[in-house]
PDB file of N, CA and C in Angstrom:
ATOM      1  N   MET A  28      30.353  30.545  33.188  1.00 58.00           N
ATOM      2  CA  MET A  28      29.542  31.404  32.389  1.00 58.00           C
ATOM      3  C   MET A  28      28.408  30.553  31.796  1.00 58.00           C
ATOM      4  N   SER A  29      27.202  30.870  32.124  1.00 61.00           N
ATOM      5  CA  SER A  29      26.042  30.150  31.657  1.00 61.00           C
ATOM      6  C   SER A  29      25.359  30.955  30.561  1.00 61.00           C
ATOM      7  N   MET A  30      25.129  30.268  29.441  1.00 66.00           N
ATOM      8  CA  MET A  30      24.451  30.945  28.337  1.00 66.00           C
ATOM      9  C   MET A  30      23.072  30.336  28.182  1.00 66.00           C
ATOM     10  N   ASP A  31      22.065  31.131  28.251  1.00 68.00           N
ATOM     11  CA  ASP A  31      20.698  30.676  28.064  1.00 68.00           C
ATOM     12  C   ASP A  31      20.311  30.936  26.613  1.00 68.00           C
ATOM     13  N   VAL A  32      20.352  29.867  25.812  1.00 70.00           N
ATOM     14  CA  VAL A  32      20.071  29.997  24.394  1.00 70.00           C
ATOM     15  C   VAL A  32      18.687  29.421  24.133  1.00 70.00           C
ATOM     16  N   THR A  33      17.815  30.202  23.570  1.00 73.00           N
ATOM     17  CA  THR A  33      16.488  29.717  23.208  1.00 73.00           C
ATOM     18  C   THR A  33      16.415  29.607  21.700  1.00 73.00           C
ATOM     19  N   TYR A  34      15.627  28.663  21.258  1.00 70.00           N
ATOM     20  CA  TYR A  34      15.482  28.419  19.826  1.00 70.00           C
ATOM     21  C   TYR A  34      14.651  29.515  19.199  1.00 70.00           C
ATOM     22  N   GLN A  35      15.135  30.046  18.120  1.00 72.00           N
ATOM     23  CA  GLN A  35      14.404  31.041  17.343  1.00 72.00           C
ATOM     24  C   GLN A  35      14.164  30.459  15.954  1.00 72.00           C
ATOM     25  N   PRO A  36      12.899  30.292  15.563  1.00 70.00           N
ATOM     26  CA  PRO A  36      12.633  29.746  14.227  1.00 70.00           C
ATOM     27  C   PRO A  36      13.067  30.733  13.157  1.00 70.00           C
ATOM     28  N   PRO A  37      13.347  30.233  11.959  1.00 75.00           N
ATOM     29  CA  PRO A  37      13.706  31.129  10.859  1.00 75.00           C
ATOM     30  C   PRO A  37      12.592  32.140  10.608  1.00 75.00           C
ATOM     31  N   ALA A  38      12.960  33.255  10.038  1.00 76.00           N
ATOM     32  CA  ALA A  38      11.995  34.328   9.798  1.00 76.00           C
ATOM     33  C   ALA A  38      10.850  33.837   8.915  1.00 76.00           C
ATOM     34  N   GLY A  39       9.651  34.154   9.320  1.00 74.00           N
ATOM     35  CA  GLY A  39       8.472  33.799   8.531  1.00 74.00           C
ATOM     36  C   GLY A  39       7.916  32.424   8.822  1.00 74.00           C
ATOM     37  N   GLN A  40       8.511  31.659   9.725  1.00 72.00           N
ATOM     38  CA  GLN A  40       8.020  30.332  10.047  1.00 72.00           C
ATOM     39  C   GLN A  40       7.491  30.318  11.470  1.00 72.00           C
ATOM     40  N   PRO A  41       6.384  29.583  11.683  1.00 70.00           N
ATOM     41  CA  PRO A  41       5.850  29.512  13.047  1.00 70.00           C
ATOM     42  C   PRO A  41       6.777  28.704  13.947  1.00 70.00           C
ATOM     43  N   PRO A  42       6.746  28.943  15.236  1.00 67.00           N
ATOM     44  CA  PRO A  42       7.658  28.259  16.150  1.00 67.00           C
ATOM     45  C   PRO A  42       7.256  26.823  16.468  1.00 67.00           C
ATOM     46  N   TYR A  43       6.194  26.345  15.896  1.00 68.00           N
ATOM     47  CA  TYR A  43       5.720  24.986  16.168  1.00 68.00           C
ATOM     48  C   TYR A  43       5.183  24.395  14.867  1.00 68.00           C
ATOM     49  N   PRO A  44       5.127  23.071  14.777  1.00 64.00           N
ATOM     50  CA  PRO A  44       4.610  22.450  13.547  1.00 64.00           C
ATOM     51  C   PRO A  44       3.137  22.812  13.356  1.00 64.00           C
ATOM     52  N   THR A  45       2.758  23.042  12.121  1.00 65.00           N
ATOM     53  CA  THR A  45       1.378  23.421  11.835  1.00 65.00           C
ATOM     54  C   THR A  45       0.549  22.260  11.302  1.00 65.00           C
ATOM     55  N   HIS A  46       1.145  21.091  11.073  1.00 69.00           N
ATOM     56  CA  HIS A  46       0.381  19.968  10.540  1.00 69.00           C
ATOM     57  C   HIS A  46      -0.559  19.404  11.608  1.00 69.00           C
ATOM     58  N   GLN A  47      -1.663  18.912  11.146  1.00 71.00           N
ATOM     59  CA  GLN A  47      -2.660  18.325  12.037  1.00 71.00           C
ATOM     60  C   GLN A  47      -2.455  16.815  12.072  1.00 71.00           C
ATOM     61  N   THR A  48      -2.505  16.240  13.239  1.00 73.00           N
ATOM     62  CA  THR A  48      -2.477  14.788  13.346  1.00 73.00           C
ATOM     63  C   THR A  48      -3.888  14.328  13.631  1.00 73.00           C
ATOM     64  N   THR A  49      -4.315  13.326  12.895  1.00 77.00           N
ATOM     65  CA  THR A  49      -5.664  12.817  13.089  1.00 77.00           C
ATOM     66  C   THR A  49      -5.591  11.491  13.813  1.00 77.00           C
ATOM     67  N   GLN A  50      -6.464  11.329  14.740  1.00 85.00           N
ATOM     68  CA  GLN A  50      -6.560  10.076  15.481  1.00 85.00           C
ATOM     69  C   GLN A  50      -7.656   9.233  14.845  1.00 85.00           C
ATOM     70  N   VAL A  51      -7.309   8.047  14.431  1.00 86.00           N
ATOM     71  CA  VAL A  51      -8.304   7.129  13.886  1.00 86.00           C
ATOM     72  C   VAL A  51      -8.473   5.982  14.865  1.00 86.00           C
ATOM     73  N   PRO A  52      -9.664   5.419  14.919  1.00 90.00           N
ATOM     74  CA  PRO A  52      -9.860   4.303  15.844  1.00 90.00           C
ATOM     75  C   PRO A  52      -9.023   3.095  15.426  1.00 90.00           C
ATOM     76  N   VAL A  53      -8.534   2.400  16.406  1.00 92.00           N
ATOM     77  CA  VAL A  53      -7.732   1.199  16.159  1.00 92.00           C
ATOM     78  C   VAL A  53      -8.669   0.074  15.745  1.00 92.00           C
ATOM     79  N   MET A  54      -8.272  -0.666  14.715  1.00 94.00           N
ATOM     80  CA  MET A  54      -9.087  -1.802  14.288  1.00 94.00           C
ATOM     81  C   MET A  54      -8.857  -2.955  15.255  1.00 94.00           C
ATOM     82  N   SER A  55      -9.941  -3.577  15.653  1.00 95.00           N
ATOM     83  CA  SER A  55      -9.851  -4.699  16.584  1.00 95.00           C
ATOM     84  C   SER A  55      -9.404  -5.958  15.839  1.00 95.00           C
ATOM     85  N   VAL A  56      -9.089  -6.979  16.598  1.00 97.00           N
ATOM     86  CA  VAL A  56      -8.700  -8.262  16.001  1.00 97.00           C
ATOM     87  C   VAL A  56      -9.857  -8.814  15.183  1.00 97.00           C
ATOM     88  N   LYS A  57     -11.068  -8.664  15.683  1.00 97.00           N
ATOM     89  CA  LYS A  57     -12.256  -9.131  14.954  1.00 97.00           C
ATOM     90  C   LYS A  57     -12.362  -8.419  13.605  1.00 97.00           C
ATOM     91  N   ASP A  58     -12.125  -7.106  13.578  1.00 96.00           N
ATOM     92  CA  ASP A  58     -12.177  -6.355  12.319  1.00 96.00           C
ATOM     93  C   ASP A  58     -11.124  -6.844  11.332  1.00 96.00           C
ATOM     94  N   TRP A  59      -9.919  -7.126  11.837  1.00 96.00           N
ATOM     95  CA  TRP A  59      -8.860  -7.625  10.957  1.00 96.00           C
ATOM     96  C   TRP A  59      -9.185  -9.022  10.442  1.00 96.00           C
ATOM     97  N   LEU A  60      -9.754  -9.881  11.293  1.00 97.00           N
ATOM     98  CA  LEU A  60     -10.126 -11.225  10.845  1.00 97.00           C
ATOM     99  C   LEU A  60     -11.191 -11.162   9.754  1.00 97.00           C
ATOM    100  N   ILE A  61     -12.176 -10.292   9.934  1.00 96.00           N
ATOM    101  CA  ILE A  61     -13.205 -10.138   8.909  1.00 96.00           C
ATOM    102  C   ILE A  61     -12.587  -9.607   7.620  1.00 96.00           C
ATOM    103  N   THR A  62     -11.686  -8.642   7.736  1.00 96.00           N
ATOM    104  CA  THR A  62     -11.005  -8.095   6.558  1.00 96.00           C
ATOM    105  C   THR A  62     -10.233  -9.182   5.820  1.00 96.00           C
ATOM    106  N   LEU A  63      -9.492  -9.994   6.565  1.00 96.00           N
ATOM    107  CA  LEU A  63      -8.703 -11.059   5.934  1.00 96.00           C
ATOM    108  C   LEU A  63      -9.600 -12.135   5.325  1.00 96.00           C
ATOM    109  N   LEU A  64     -10.692 -12.480   5.992  1.00 97.00           N
ATOM    110  CA  LEU A  64     -11.611 -13.488   5.437  1.00 97.00           C
ATOM    111  C   LEU A  64     -12.254 -12.984   4.142  1.00 97.00           C
ATOM    112  N   ILE A  65     -12.668 -11.731   4.122  1.00 96.00           N
ATOM    113  CA  ILE A  65     -13.263 -11.176   2.899  1.00 96.00           C
ATOM    114  C   ILE A  65     -12.225 -11.110   1.783  1.00 96.00           C
ATOM    115  N   SER A  66     -10.982 -10.794   2.126  1.00 95.00           N
ATOM    116  CA  SER A  66      -9.954 -10.698   1.089  1.00 95.00           C
ATOM    117  C   SER A  66      -9.601 -12.049   0.483  1.00 95.00           C
ATOM    118  N   MET A  67      -9.953 -13.142   1.143  1.00 96.00           N
ATOM    119  CA  MET A  67      -9.668 -14.481   0.611  1.00 96.00           C
ATOM    120  C   MET A  67     -10.689 -14.933  -0.427  1.00 96.00           C
ATOM    121  N   ILE A  68     -11.830 -14.262  -0.526  1.00 96.00           N
ATOM    122  CA  ILE A  68     -12.842 -14.629  -1.512  1.00 96.00           C
ATOM    123  C   ILE A  68     -12.350 -14.150  -2.874  1.00 96.00           C
ATOM    124  N   PRO A  69     -12.262 -15.044  -3.874  1.00 93.00           N
ATOM    125  CA  PRO A  69     -11.569 -14.718  -5.122  1.00 93.00           C
ATOM    126  C   PRO A  69     -11.932 -13.386  -5.781  1.00 93.00           C
ATOM    127  N   ILE A  70     -13.117 -13.189  -6.277  1.00 95.00           N
ATOM    128  CA  ILE A  70     -13.437 -11.955  -6.995  1.00 95.00           C
ATOM    129  C   ILE A  70     -13.823 -10.844  -6.019  1.00 95.00           C
ATOM    130  N   ALA A  71     -14.587 -11.193  -5.017  1.00 96.00           N
ATOM    131  CA  ALA A  71     -15.048 -10.198  -4.041  1.00 96.00           C
ATOM    132  C   ALA A  71     -13.874  -9.573  -3.291  1.00 96.00           C
ATOM    133  N   GLY A  72     -12.841 -10.348  -3.035  1.00 95.00           N
ATOM    134  CA  GLY A  72     -11.667  -9.828  -2.343  1.00 95.00           C
ATOM    135  C   GLY A  72     -10.993  -8.715  -3.117  1.00 95.00           C
ATOM    136  N   ILE A  73     -10.829  -8.919  -4.414  1.00 95.00           N
ATOM    137  CA  ILE A  73     -10.192  -7.902  -5.253  1.00 95.00           C
ATOM    138  C   ILE A  73     -11.062  -6.649  -5.307  1.00 95.00           C
ATOM    139  N   VAL A  74     -12.368  -6.854  -5.488  1.00 96.00           N
ATOM    140  CA  VAL A  74     -13.284  -5.714  -5.521  1.00 96.00           C
ATOM    141  C   VAL A  74     -13.237  -4.962  -4.196  1.00 96.00           C
ATOM    142  N   MET A  75     -13.231  -5.688  -3.088  1.00 97.00           N
ATOM    143  CA  MET A  75     -13.227  -5.045  -1.774  1.00 97.00           C
ATOM    144  C   MET A  75     -11.922  -4.285  -1.527  1.00 97.00           C
ATOM    145  N   PHE A  76     -10.804  -4.778  -2.036  1.00 97.00           N
ATOM    146  CA  PHE A  76      -9.548  -4.029  -1.884  1.00 97.00           C
ATOM    147  C   PHE A  76      -9.657  -2.662  -2.561  1.00 97.00           C
ATOM    148  N   PHE A  77     -10.296  -2.611  -3.730  1.00 97.00           N
ATOM    149  CA  PHE A  77     -10.490  -1.320  -4.393  1.00 97.00           C
ATOM    150  C   PHE A  77     -11.466  -0.441  -3.610  1.00 97.00           C
ATOM    151  N   VAL A  78     -12.524  -1.042  -3.070  1.00 96.00           N
ATOM    152  CA  VAL A  78     -13.487  -0.276  -2.274  1.00 96.00           C
ATOM    153  C   VAL A  78     -12.811   0.278  -1.023  1.00 96.00           C
ATOM    154  N   TRP A  79     -12.047  -0.559  -0.337  1.00 97.00           N
ATOM    155  CA  TRP A  79     -11.366  -0.116   0.884  1.00 97.00           C
ATOM    156  C   TRP A  79     -10.287   0.929   0.571  1.00 97.00           C
ATOM    157  N   ALA A  80      -9.566   0.741  -0.525  1.00 97.00           N
ATOM    158  CA  ALA A  80      -8.460   1.654  -0.839  1.00 97.00           C
ATOM    159  C   ALA A  80      -8.958   3.033  -1.247  1.00 97.00           C
ATOM    160  N   PHE A  81     -10.075   3.100  -1.952  1.00 96.00           N
ATOM    161  CA  PHE A  81     -10.514   4.374  -2.508  1.00 96.00           C
ATOM    162  C   PHE A  81     -11.861   4.845  -1.976  1.00 96.00           C
ATOM    163  N   GLY A  82     -12.417   4.124  -1.004  1.00 94.00           N
ATOM    164  CA  GLY A  82     -13.680   4.533  -0.404  1.00 94.00           C
ATOM    165  C   GLY A  82     -13.489   5.691   0.562  1.00 94.00           C
ATOM    166  N   ASP A  83     -14.575   6.425   0.799  1.00 92.00           N
ATOM    167  CA  ASP A  83     -14.492   7.603   1.659  1.00 92.00           C
ATOM    168  C   ASP A  83     -14.607   7.280   3.140  1.00 92.00           C
ATOM    169  N   ASN A  84     -15.463   6.353   3.509  1.00 91.00           N
ATOM    170  CA  ASN A  84     -15.688   6.103   4.939  1.00 91.00           C
ATOM    171  C   ASN A  84     -15.056   4.793   5.396  1.00 91.00           C
ATOM    172  N   THR A  85     -13.811   4.576   5.003  1.00 93.00           N
ATOM    173  CA  THR A  85     -13.054   3.401   5.404  1.00 93.00           C
ATOM    174  C   THR A  85     -12.012   3.805   6.441  1.00 93.00           C
ATOM    175  N   ASN A  86     -11.817   2.956   7.426  1.00 94.00           N
ATOM    176  CA  ASN A  86     -10.801   3.204   8.443  1.00 94.00           C
ATOM    177  C   ASN A  86      -9.454   3.437   7.756  1.00 94.00           C
ATOM    178  N   LEU A  87      -8.703   4.415   8.219  1.00 94.00           N
ATOM    179  CA  LEU A  87      -7.431   4.778   7.591  1.00 94.00           C
ATOM    180  C   LEU A  87      -6.444   3.613   7.598  1.00 94.00           C
ATOM    181  N   ASN A  88      -6.456   2.794   8.645  1.00 94.00           N
ATOM    182  CA  ASN A  88      -5.562   1.629   8.698  1.00 94.00           C
ATOM    183  C   ASN A  88      -5.906   0.640   7.586  1.00 94.00           C
ATOM    184  N   LYS A  89      -7.205   0.362   7.423  1.00 96.00           N
ATOM    185  CA  LYS A  89      -7.637  -0.568   6.377  1.00 96.00           C
ATOM    186  C   LYS A  89      -7.388   0.027   4.997  1.00 96.00           C
ATOM    187  N   LYS A  90      -7.582   1.341   4.850  1.00 96.00           N
ATOM    188  CA  LYS A  90      -7.355   2.009   3.576  1.00 96.00           C
ATOM    189  C   LYS A  90      -5.893   1.886   3.149  1.00 96.00           C
ATOM    190  N   ASN A  91      -4.971   2.136   4.065  1.00 96.00           N
ATOM    191  CA  ASN A  91      -3.544   2.020   3.744  1.00 96.00           C
ATOM    192  C   ASN A  91      -3.146   0.575   3.466  1.00 96.00           C
ATOM    193  N   TYR A  92      -3.726  -0.370   4.221  1.00 96.00           N
ATOM    194  CA  TYR A  92      -3.452  -1.786   3.984  1.00 96.00           C
ATOM    195  C   TYR A  92      -3.915  -2.190   2.583  1.00 96.00           C
ATOM    196  N   ALA A  93      -5.118  -1.756   2.204  1.00 97.00           N
ATOM    197  CA  ALA A  93      -5.648  -2.101   0.884  1.00 97.00           C
ATOM    198  C   ALA A  93      -4.790  -1.495  -0.224  1.00 97.00           C
ATOM    199  N   LYS A  94      -4.350  -0.257  -0.050  1.00 97.00           N
ATOM    200  CA  LYS A  94      -3.482   0.369  -1.049  1.00 97.00           C
ATOM    201  C   LYS A  94      -2.169  -0.391  -1.173  1.00 97.00           C
ATOM    202  N   ALA A  95      -1.603  -0.801  -0.037  1.00 98.00           N
ATOM    203  CA  ALA A  95      -0.339  -1.546  -0.058  1.00 98.00           C
ATOM    204  C   ALA A  95      -0.516  -2.889  -0.763  1.00 98.00           C
ATOM    205  N   VAL A  96      -1.633  -3.569  -0.507  1.00 97.00           N
ATOM    206  CA  VAL A  96      -1.885  -4.855  -1.166  1.00 97.00           C
ATOM    207  C   VAL A  96      -2.033  -4.664  -2.667  1.00 97.00           C
ATOM    208  N   LEU A  97      -2.749  -3.631  -3.081  1.00 97.00           N
ATOM    209  CA  LEU A  97      -2.920  -3.378  -4.516  1.00 97.00           C
ATOM    210  C   LEU A  97      -1.593  -3.033  -5.188  1.00 97.00           C
ATOM    211  N   ILE A  98      -0.767  -2.241  -4.530  1.00 98.00           N
ATOM    212  CA  ILE A  98       0.548  -1.904  -5.088  1.00 98.00           C
ATOM    213  C   ILE A  98       1.420  -3.152  -5.211  1.00 98.00           C
ATOM    214  N   MET A  99       1.467  -3.952  -4.150  1.00 98.00           N
ATOM    215  CA  MET A  99       2.287  -5.172  -4.198  1.00 98.00           C
ATOM    216  C   MET A  99       1.752  -6.151  -5.249  1.00 98.00           C
ATOM    217  N   SER A 100       0.442  -6.255  -5.373  1.00 96.00           N
ATOM    218  CA  SER A 100      -0.135  -7.130  -6.395  1.00 96.00           C
ATOM    219  C   SER A 100       0.244  -6.654  -7.787  1.00 96.00           C
ATOM    220  N   GLY A 101       0.202  -5.342  -7.997  1.00 97.00           N
ATOM    221  CA  GLY A 101       0.604  -4.798  -9.294  1.00 97.00           C
ATOM    222  C   GLY A 101       2.060  -5.090  -9.619  1.00 97.00           C
ATOM    223  N   ILE A 102       2.925  -4.969  -8.614  1.00 98.00           N
ATOM    224  CA  ILE A 102       4.347  -5.259  -8.816  1.00 98.00           C
ATOM    225  C   ILE A 102       4.555  -6.731  -9.146  1.00 98.00           C
ATOM    226  N   VAL A 103       3.886  -7.613  -8.413  1.00 98.00           N
ATOM    227  CA  VAL A 103       4.027  -9.058  -8.653  1.00 98.00           C
ATOM    228  C   VAL A 103       3.512  -9.420 -10.038  1.00 98.00           C
ATOM    229  N   ILE A 104       2.370  -8.865 -10.441  1.00 97.00           N
ATOM    230  CA  ILE A 104       1.825  -9.160 -11.774  1.00 97.00           C
ATOM    231  C   ILE A 104       2.773  -8.651 -12.855  1.00 97.00           C
ATOM    232  N   ALA A 105       3.321  -7.457 -12.679  1.00 98.00           N
ATOM    233  CA  ALA A 105       4.260  -6.914 -13.664  1.00 98.00           C
ATOM    234  C   ALA A 105       5.507  -7.793 -13.777  1.00 98.00           C
ATOM    235  N   LEU A 106       6.056  -8.228 -12.644  1.00 98.00           N
ATOM    236  CA  LEU A 106       7.221  -9.121 -12.689  1.00 98.00           C
ATOM    237  C   LEU A 106       6.876 -10.451 -13.342  1.00 98.00           C
ATOM    238  N   TYR A 107       5.693 -10.970 -13.059  1.00 98.00           N
ATOM    239  CA  TYR A 107       5.255 -12.223 -13.660  1.00 98.00           C
ATOM    240  C   TYR A 107       5.176 -12.081 -15.180  1.00 98.00           C
ATOM    241  N   VAL A 108       4.612 -10.983 -15.660  1.00 98.00           N
ATOM    242  CA  VAL A 108       4.509 -10.760 -17.102  1.00 98.00           C
ATOM    243  C   VAL A 108       5.899 -10.664 -17.725  1.00 98.00           C
ATOM    244  N   VAL A 109       6.812  -9.972 -17.077  1.00 97.00           N
ATOM    245  CA  VAL A 109       8.182  -9.843 -17.606  1.00 97.00           C
ATOM    246  C   VAL A 109       8.842 -11.216 -17.698  1.00 97.00           C
ATOM    247  N   VAL A 110       8.700 -12.031 -16.670  1.00 97.00           N
ATOM    248  CA  VAL A 110       9.314 -13.363 -16.677  1.00 97.00           C
ATOM    249  C   VAL A 110       8.693 -14.236 -17.772  1.00 97.00           C
ATOM    250  N   VAL A 111       7.386 -14.198 -17.907  1.00 96.00           N
ATOM    251  CA  VAL A 111       6.727 -15.014 -18.938  1.00 96.00           C
ATOM    252  C   VAL A 111       7.169 -14.573 -20.327  1.00 96.00           C
ATOM    253  N   VAL A 112       7.237 -13.275 -20.561  1.00 95.00           N
ATOM    254  CA  VAL A 112       7.683 -12.783 -21.869  1.00 95.00           C
ATOM    255  C   VAL A 112       9.124 -13.211 -22.129  1.00 95.00           C
ATOM    256  N   LEU A 113       9.996 -13.095 -21.128  1.00 94.00           N
ATOM    257  CA  LEU A 113      11.387 -13.517 -21.305  1.00 94.00           C
ATOM    258  C   LEU A 113      11.480 -15.009 -21.614  1.00 94.00           C
ATOM    259  N   VAL A 114      10.708 -15.818 -20.916  1.00 93.00           N
ATOM    260  CA  VAL A 114      10.730 -17.264 -21.169  1.00 93.00           C
ATOM    261  C   VAL A 114      10.241 -17.564 -22.580  1.00 93.00           C
ATOM    262  N   LEU A 115       9.179 -16.890 -22.999  1.00 92.00           N
ATOM    263  CA  LEU A 115       8.667 -17.122 -24.351  1.00 92.00           C
ATOM    264  C   LEU A 115       9.651 -16.654 -25.415  1.00 92.00           C
ATOM    265  N   VAL A 116      10.325 -15.546 -25.177  1.00 91.00           N
ATOM    266  CA  VAL A 116      11.318 -15.060 -26.134  1.00 91.00           C
ATOM    267  C   VAL A 116      12.493 -16.016 -26.201  1.00 91.00           C
ATOM    268  N   ILE A 117      12.970 -16.464 -25.055  1.00 89.00           N
ATOM    269  CA  ILE A 117      14.098 -17.406 -25.042  1.00 89.00           C
ATOM    270  C   ILE A 117      13.700 -18.723 -25.695  1.00 89.00           C
ATOM    271  N   ALA A 118      12.482 -19.189 -25.428  1.00 87.00           N
ATOM    272  CA  ALA A 118      12.013 -20.430 -26.055  1.00 87.00           C
ATOM    273  C   ALA A 118      11.877 -20.241 -27.564  1.00 87.00           C
ATOM    274  N   GLY A 119      11.426 -19.071 -27.997  1.00 84.00           N
ATOM    275  CA  GLY A 119      11.300 -18.794 -29.431  1.00 84.00           C
ATOM    276  C   GLY A 119      12.647 -18.701 -30.108  1.00 84.00           C
ATOM    277  N   ILE A 120      13.629 -18.121 -29.433  1.00 82.00           N
ATOM    278  CA  ILE A 120      14.972 -18.023 -30.011  1.00 82.00           C
ATOM    279  C   ILE A 120      15.614 -19.406 -30.116  1.00 82.00           C
ATOM    280  N   SER A 121      15.411 -20.234 -29.105  1.00 78.00           N
ATOM    281  CA  SER A 121      16.037 -21.550 -29.145  1.00 78.00           C
ATOM    282  C   SER A 121      15.372 -22.464 -30.172  1.00 78.00           C
ATOM    283  N   ASP A 122      14.109 -22.233 -30.483  1.00 75.00           N
ATOM    284  CA  ASP A 122      13.427 -23.035 -31.498  1.00 75.00           C
ATOM    285  C   ASP A 122      13.617 -22.487 -32.899  1.00 75.00           C
ATOM    286  N   ALA A 123      14.129 -21.268 -33.021  1.00 69.00           N
ATOM    287  CA  ALA A 123      14.244 -20.620 -34.333  1.00 69.00           C
ATOM    288  C   ALA A 123      15.219 -21.362 -35.253  1.00 69.00           C
ATOM    289  N   GLY A 124      16.284 -21.899 -34.721  1.00 64.00           N
ATOM    290  CA  GLY A 124      17.282 -22.560 -35.543  1.00 64.00           C
ATOM    291  C   GLY A 124      16.999 -24.040 -35.753  1.00 64.00           C
ATOM    292  N   ARG A 125      15.986 -24.552 -35.135  1.00 68.00           N
ATOM    293  CA  ARG A 125      15.677 -25.977 -35.221  1.00 68.00           C
ATOM    294  C   ARG A 125      14.760 -26.249 -36.413  1.00 68.00           C
ATOM    295  N   SER A 126      15.108 -27.237 -37.193  1.00 65.00           N
ATOM    296  CA  SER A 126      14.242 -27.650 -38.296  1.00 65.00           C
ATOM    297  C   SER A 126      13.628 -29.004 -37.959  1.00 65.00           C
ATOM    298  N   TYR A 127      12.412 -29.156 -38.320  1.00 63.00           N
ATOM    299  CA  TYR A 127      11.694 -30.405 -37.967  1.00 63.00           C
ATOM    300  C   TYR A 127      11.632 -31.328 -39.105  1.00 63.00           C
TER     301      TYR A 127
END
């Protein structure tokens, strides 16, 4: 006995995905090298990460990379501040009972 079962989407839903996929051009090795070289320049690199992350006509690959770098930088800076504050608090507590 062969049963031919076809998929029926739930009521009110289209039978296929409605999201659009966008094709963006692939960044070449030269483009990535230029991106990495610019990001190594101290102040300009930080400024360019913000331009790439939030600019309108930036390649989607570079835009996502810049956002990821900014997020990771924010996390590292936050952890650094927490560690420095903890060290200063511990150093202050250990010096509190000491008389000179």
